[in-house]
PDB file of C-alpha atoms in Angstrom:
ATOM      1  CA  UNK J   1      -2.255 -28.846  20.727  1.00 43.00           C
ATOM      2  CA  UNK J   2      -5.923 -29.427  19.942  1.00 40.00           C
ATOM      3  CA  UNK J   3      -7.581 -26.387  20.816  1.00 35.00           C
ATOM      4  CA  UNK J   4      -7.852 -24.067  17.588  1.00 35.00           C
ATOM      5  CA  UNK J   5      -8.135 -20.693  19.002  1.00 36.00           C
ATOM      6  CA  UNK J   6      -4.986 -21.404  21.065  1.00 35.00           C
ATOM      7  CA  UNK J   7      -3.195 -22.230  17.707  1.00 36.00           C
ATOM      8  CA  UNK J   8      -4.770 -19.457  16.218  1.00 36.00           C
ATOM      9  CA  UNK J   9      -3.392 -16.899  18.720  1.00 39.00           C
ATOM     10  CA  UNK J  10       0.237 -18.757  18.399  1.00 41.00           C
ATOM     11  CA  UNK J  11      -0.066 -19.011  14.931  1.00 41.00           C
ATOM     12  CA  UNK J  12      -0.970 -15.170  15.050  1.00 42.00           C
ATOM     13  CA  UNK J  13       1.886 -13.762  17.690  1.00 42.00           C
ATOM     14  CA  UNK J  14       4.708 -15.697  15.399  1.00 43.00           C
ATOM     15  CA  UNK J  15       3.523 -13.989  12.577  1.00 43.00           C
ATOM     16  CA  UNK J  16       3.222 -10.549  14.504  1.00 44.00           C
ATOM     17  CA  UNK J  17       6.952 -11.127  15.647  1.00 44.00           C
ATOM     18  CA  UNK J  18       8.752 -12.896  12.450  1.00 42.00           C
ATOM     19  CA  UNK J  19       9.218  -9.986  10.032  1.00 44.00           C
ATOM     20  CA  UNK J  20      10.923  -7.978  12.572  1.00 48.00           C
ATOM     21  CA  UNK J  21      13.116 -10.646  14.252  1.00 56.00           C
ATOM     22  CA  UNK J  22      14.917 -11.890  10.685  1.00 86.00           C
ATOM     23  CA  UNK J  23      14.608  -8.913   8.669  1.00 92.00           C
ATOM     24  CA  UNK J  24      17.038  -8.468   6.219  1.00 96.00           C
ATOM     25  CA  UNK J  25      18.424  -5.197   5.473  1.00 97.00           C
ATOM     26  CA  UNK J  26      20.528  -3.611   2.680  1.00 96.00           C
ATOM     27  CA  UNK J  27      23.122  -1.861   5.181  1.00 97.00           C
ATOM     28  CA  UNK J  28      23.230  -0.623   9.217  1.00 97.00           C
ATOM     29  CA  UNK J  29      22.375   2.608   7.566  1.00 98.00           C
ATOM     30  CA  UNK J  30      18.717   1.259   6.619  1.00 98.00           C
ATOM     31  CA  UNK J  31      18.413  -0.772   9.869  1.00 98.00           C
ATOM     32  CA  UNK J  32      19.565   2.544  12.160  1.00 98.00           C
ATOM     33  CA  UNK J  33      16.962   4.313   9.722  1.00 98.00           C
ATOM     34  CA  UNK J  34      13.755   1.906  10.143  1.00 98.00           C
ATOM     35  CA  UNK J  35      13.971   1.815  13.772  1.00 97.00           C
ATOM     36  CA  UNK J  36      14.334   5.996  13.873  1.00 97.00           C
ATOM     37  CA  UNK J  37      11.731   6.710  11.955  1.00 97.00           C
ATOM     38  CA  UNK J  38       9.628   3.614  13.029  1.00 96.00           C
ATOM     39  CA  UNK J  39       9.557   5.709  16.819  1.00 95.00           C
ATOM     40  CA  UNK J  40       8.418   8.506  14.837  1.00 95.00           C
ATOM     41  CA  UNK J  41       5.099   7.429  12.986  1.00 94.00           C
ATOM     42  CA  UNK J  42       1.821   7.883  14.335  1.00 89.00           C
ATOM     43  CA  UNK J  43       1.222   3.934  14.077  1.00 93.00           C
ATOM     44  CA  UNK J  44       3.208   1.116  14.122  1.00 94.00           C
ATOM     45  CA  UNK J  45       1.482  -1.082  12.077  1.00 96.00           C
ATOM     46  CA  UNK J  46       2.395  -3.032   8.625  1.00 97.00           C
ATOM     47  CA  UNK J  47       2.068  -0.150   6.523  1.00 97.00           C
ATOM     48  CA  UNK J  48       4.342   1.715   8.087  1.00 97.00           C
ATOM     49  CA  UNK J  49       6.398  -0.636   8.228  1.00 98.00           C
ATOM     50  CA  UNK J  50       6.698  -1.417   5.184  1.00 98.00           C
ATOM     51  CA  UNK J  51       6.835   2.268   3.947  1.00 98.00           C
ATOM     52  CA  UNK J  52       9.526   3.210   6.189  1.00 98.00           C
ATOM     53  CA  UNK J  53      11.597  -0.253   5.411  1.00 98.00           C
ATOM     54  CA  UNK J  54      11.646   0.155   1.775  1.00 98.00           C
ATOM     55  CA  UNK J  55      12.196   4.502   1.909  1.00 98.00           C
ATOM     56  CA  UNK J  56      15.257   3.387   4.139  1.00 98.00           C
ATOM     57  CA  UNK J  57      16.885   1.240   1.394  1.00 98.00           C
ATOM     58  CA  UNK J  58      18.238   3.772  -0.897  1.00 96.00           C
ATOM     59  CA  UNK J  59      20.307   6.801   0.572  1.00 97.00           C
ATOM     60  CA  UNK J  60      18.705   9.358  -1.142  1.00 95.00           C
ATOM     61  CA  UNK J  61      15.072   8.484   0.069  1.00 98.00           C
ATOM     62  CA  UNK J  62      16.515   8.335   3.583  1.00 98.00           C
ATOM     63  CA  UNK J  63      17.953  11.587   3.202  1.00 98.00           C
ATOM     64  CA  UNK J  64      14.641  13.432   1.440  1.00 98.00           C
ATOM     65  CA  UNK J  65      12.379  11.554   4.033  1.00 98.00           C
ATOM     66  CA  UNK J  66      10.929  14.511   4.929  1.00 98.00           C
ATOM     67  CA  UNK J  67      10.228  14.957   1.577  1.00 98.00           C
ATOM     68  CA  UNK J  68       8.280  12.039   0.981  1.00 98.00           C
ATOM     69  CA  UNK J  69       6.424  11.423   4.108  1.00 98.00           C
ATOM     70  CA  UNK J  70       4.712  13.427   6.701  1.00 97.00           C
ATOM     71  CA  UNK J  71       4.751  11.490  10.035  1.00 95.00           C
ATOM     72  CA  UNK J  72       2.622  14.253  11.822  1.00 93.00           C
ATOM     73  CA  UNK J  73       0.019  13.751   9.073  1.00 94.00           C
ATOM     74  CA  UNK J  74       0.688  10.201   8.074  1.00 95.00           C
ATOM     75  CA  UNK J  75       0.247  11.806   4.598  1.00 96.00           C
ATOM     76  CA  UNK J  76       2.418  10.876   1.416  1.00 97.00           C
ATOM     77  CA  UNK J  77       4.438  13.849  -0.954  1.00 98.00           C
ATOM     78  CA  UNK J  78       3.594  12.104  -3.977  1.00 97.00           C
ATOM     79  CA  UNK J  79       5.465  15.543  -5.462  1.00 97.00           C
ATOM     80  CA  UNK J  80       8.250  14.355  -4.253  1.00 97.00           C
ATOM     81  CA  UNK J  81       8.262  11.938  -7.141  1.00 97.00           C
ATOM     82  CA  UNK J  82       9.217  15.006  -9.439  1.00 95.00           C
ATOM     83  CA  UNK J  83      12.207  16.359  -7.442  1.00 97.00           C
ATOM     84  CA  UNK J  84      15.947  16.713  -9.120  1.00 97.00           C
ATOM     85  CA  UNK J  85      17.228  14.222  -5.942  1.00 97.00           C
ATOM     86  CA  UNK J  86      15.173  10.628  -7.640  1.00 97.00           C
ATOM     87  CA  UNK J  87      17.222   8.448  -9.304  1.00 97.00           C
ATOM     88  CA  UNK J  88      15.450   5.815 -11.690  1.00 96.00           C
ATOM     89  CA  UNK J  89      15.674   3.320  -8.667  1.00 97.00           C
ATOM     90  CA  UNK J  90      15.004   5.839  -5.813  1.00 97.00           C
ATOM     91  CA  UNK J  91      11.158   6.684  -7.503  1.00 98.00           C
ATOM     92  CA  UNK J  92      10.868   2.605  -7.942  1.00 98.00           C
ATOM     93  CA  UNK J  93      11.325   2.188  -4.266  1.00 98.00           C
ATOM     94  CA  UNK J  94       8.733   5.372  -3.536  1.00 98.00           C
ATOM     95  CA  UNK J  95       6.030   4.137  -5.775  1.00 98.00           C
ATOM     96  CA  UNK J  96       6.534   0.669  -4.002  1.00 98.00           C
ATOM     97  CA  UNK J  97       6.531   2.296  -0.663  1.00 98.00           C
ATOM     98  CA  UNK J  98       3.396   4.604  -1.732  1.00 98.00           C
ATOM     99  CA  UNK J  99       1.665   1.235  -2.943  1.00 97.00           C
ATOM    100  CA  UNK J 100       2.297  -0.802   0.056  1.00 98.00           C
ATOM    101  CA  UNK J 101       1.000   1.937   2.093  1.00 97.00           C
ATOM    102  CA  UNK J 102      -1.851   3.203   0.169  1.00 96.00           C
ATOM    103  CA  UNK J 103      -2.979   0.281  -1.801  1.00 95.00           C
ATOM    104  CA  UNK J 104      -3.438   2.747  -5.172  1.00 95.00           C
ATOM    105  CA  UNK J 105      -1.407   4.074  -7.462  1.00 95.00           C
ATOM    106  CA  UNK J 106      -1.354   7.662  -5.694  1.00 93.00           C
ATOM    107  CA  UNK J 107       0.848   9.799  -8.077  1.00 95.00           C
ATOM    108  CA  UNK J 108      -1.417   8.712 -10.776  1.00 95.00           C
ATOM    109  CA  UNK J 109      -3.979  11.446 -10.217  1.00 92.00           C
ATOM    110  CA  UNK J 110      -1.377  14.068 -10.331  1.00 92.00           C
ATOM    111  CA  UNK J 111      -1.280  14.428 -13.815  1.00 94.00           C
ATOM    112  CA  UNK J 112      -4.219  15.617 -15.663  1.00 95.00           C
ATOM    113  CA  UNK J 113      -4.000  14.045 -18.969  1.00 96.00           C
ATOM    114  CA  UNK J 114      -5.202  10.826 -19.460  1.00 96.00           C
ATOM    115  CA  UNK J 115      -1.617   9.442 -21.578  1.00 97.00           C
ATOM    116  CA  UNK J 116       0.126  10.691 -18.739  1.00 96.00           C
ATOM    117  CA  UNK J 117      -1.538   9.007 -16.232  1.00 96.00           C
ATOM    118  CA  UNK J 118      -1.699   5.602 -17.851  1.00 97.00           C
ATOM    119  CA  UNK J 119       2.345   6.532 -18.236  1.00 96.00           C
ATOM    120  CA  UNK J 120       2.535   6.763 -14.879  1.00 96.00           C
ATOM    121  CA  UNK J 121       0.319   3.762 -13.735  1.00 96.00           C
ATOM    122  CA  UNK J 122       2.702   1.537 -16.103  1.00 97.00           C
ATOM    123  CA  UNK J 123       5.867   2.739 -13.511  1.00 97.00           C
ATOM    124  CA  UNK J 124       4.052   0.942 -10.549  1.00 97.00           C
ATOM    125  CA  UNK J 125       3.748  -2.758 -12.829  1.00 96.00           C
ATOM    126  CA  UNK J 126       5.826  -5.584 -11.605  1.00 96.00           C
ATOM    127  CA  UNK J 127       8.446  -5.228 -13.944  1.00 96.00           C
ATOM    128  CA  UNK J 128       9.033  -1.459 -13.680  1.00 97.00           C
ATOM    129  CA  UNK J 129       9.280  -1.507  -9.876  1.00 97.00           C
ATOM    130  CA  UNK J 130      11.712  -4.590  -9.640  1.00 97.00           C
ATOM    131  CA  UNK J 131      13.685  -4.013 -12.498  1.00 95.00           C
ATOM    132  CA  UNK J 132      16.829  -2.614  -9.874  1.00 95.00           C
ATOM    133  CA  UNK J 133      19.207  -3.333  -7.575  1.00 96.00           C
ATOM    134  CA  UNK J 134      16.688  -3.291  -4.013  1.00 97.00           C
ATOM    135  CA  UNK J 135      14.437  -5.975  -5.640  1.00 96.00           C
ATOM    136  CA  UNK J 136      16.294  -8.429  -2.874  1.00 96.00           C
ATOM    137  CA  UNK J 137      14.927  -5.491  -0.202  1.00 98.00           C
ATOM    138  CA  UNK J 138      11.707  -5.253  -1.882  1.00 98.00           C
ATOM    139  CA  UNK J 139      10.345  -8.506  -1.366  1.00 96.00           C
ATOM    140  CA  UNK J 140      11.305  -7.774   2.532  1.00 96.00           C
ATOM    141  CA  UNK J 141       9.165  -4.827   2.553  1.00 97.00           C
ATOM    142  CA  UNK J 142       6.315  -6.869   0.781  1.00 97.00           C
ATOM    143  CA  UNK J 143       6.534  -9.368   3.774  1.00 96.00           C
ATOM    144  CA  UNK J 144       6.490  -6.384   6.148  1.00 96.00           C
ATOM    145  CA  UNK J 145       3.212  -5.114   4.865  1.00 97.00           C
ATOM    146  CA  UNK J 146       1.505  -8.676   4.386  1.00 97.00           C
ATOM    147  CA  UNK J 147       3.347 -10.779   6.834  1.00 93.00           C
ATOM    148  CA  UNK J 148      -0.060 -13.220   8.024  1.00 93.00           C
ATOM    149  CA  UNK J 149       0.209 -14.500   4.810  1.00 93.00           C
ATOM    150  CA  UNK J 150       4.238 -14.477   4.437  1.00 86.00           C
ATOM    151  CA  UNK J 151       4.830 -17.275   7.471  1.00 76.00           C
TER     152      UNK J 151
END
């Protein structure tokens, strides 16, 4: 195939349609959970795919969603970062679900001192964030959100 802006628009619907036809998910419970919620957001488009993917991995964030994310508002509960319900691994997959969404380090402005909020910028590095048992699911949600360049 010669002509370039036929390959381009191939090239573009197989990466439009691979993250969602071989995703990989952690149980039925996340898959059952993505596709719910997916219905329920204002867009469907990579960020909220990705957010919803990776807030589906862990039980706890599928149970708070609510609590997390407004889909009326499309607006993030970075609060919900300070509830009793996170576990260590729960508020890794929230910051990386905030950060794939937002492209910032949201919770960071929640605190008003500045040691606090370089504390709390450190939790969204590399090796805070994967450090866990969803890093596998991670890198799925990462393809989610930047799948033209994951093909």
């Amino acid at each position: 195939m010669n002509n370039t802006a036929l390959r381009a628009e191939m090239q573009a619907s197989q990466v439009e349609n691979t993250p969602t036809t071989h995703m990989i998910f952690a149980n039925k419970e996340q898959k059952q959970f993505y596709y719910e919620k997916l219905k329920r957001v204002r867009v469907q488009d990579c960020y909220h795919k990705a957010l919803i993917y990776i807030l589906g991995i862990a039980e706890n964030t599928r149970t708070h969603f609510d609590q997390i994310y407004d889909c009326k508002t499309g607006y993030i509960k970075i609060e919900c970062l300070q509830e009793g319900w996170q576990t260590s691994s729960s508020a890794k997959a929230v910051r990386l679900a905030f950060n794939l969404y937002t492209d910032k380090t949201s919770s960071v402005n929640a605190y008003k001192r500045k040691d606090k909020q370089i504390a709390e910028c450190r939790e969204y590095s590399i090796s805070q964030i994967f450090c866990c048992e969803y890093a596998r699911y991670f890198w799925e949600g990462i393809r989610l959100r930047y799948a033209e360049y994951c093909h």
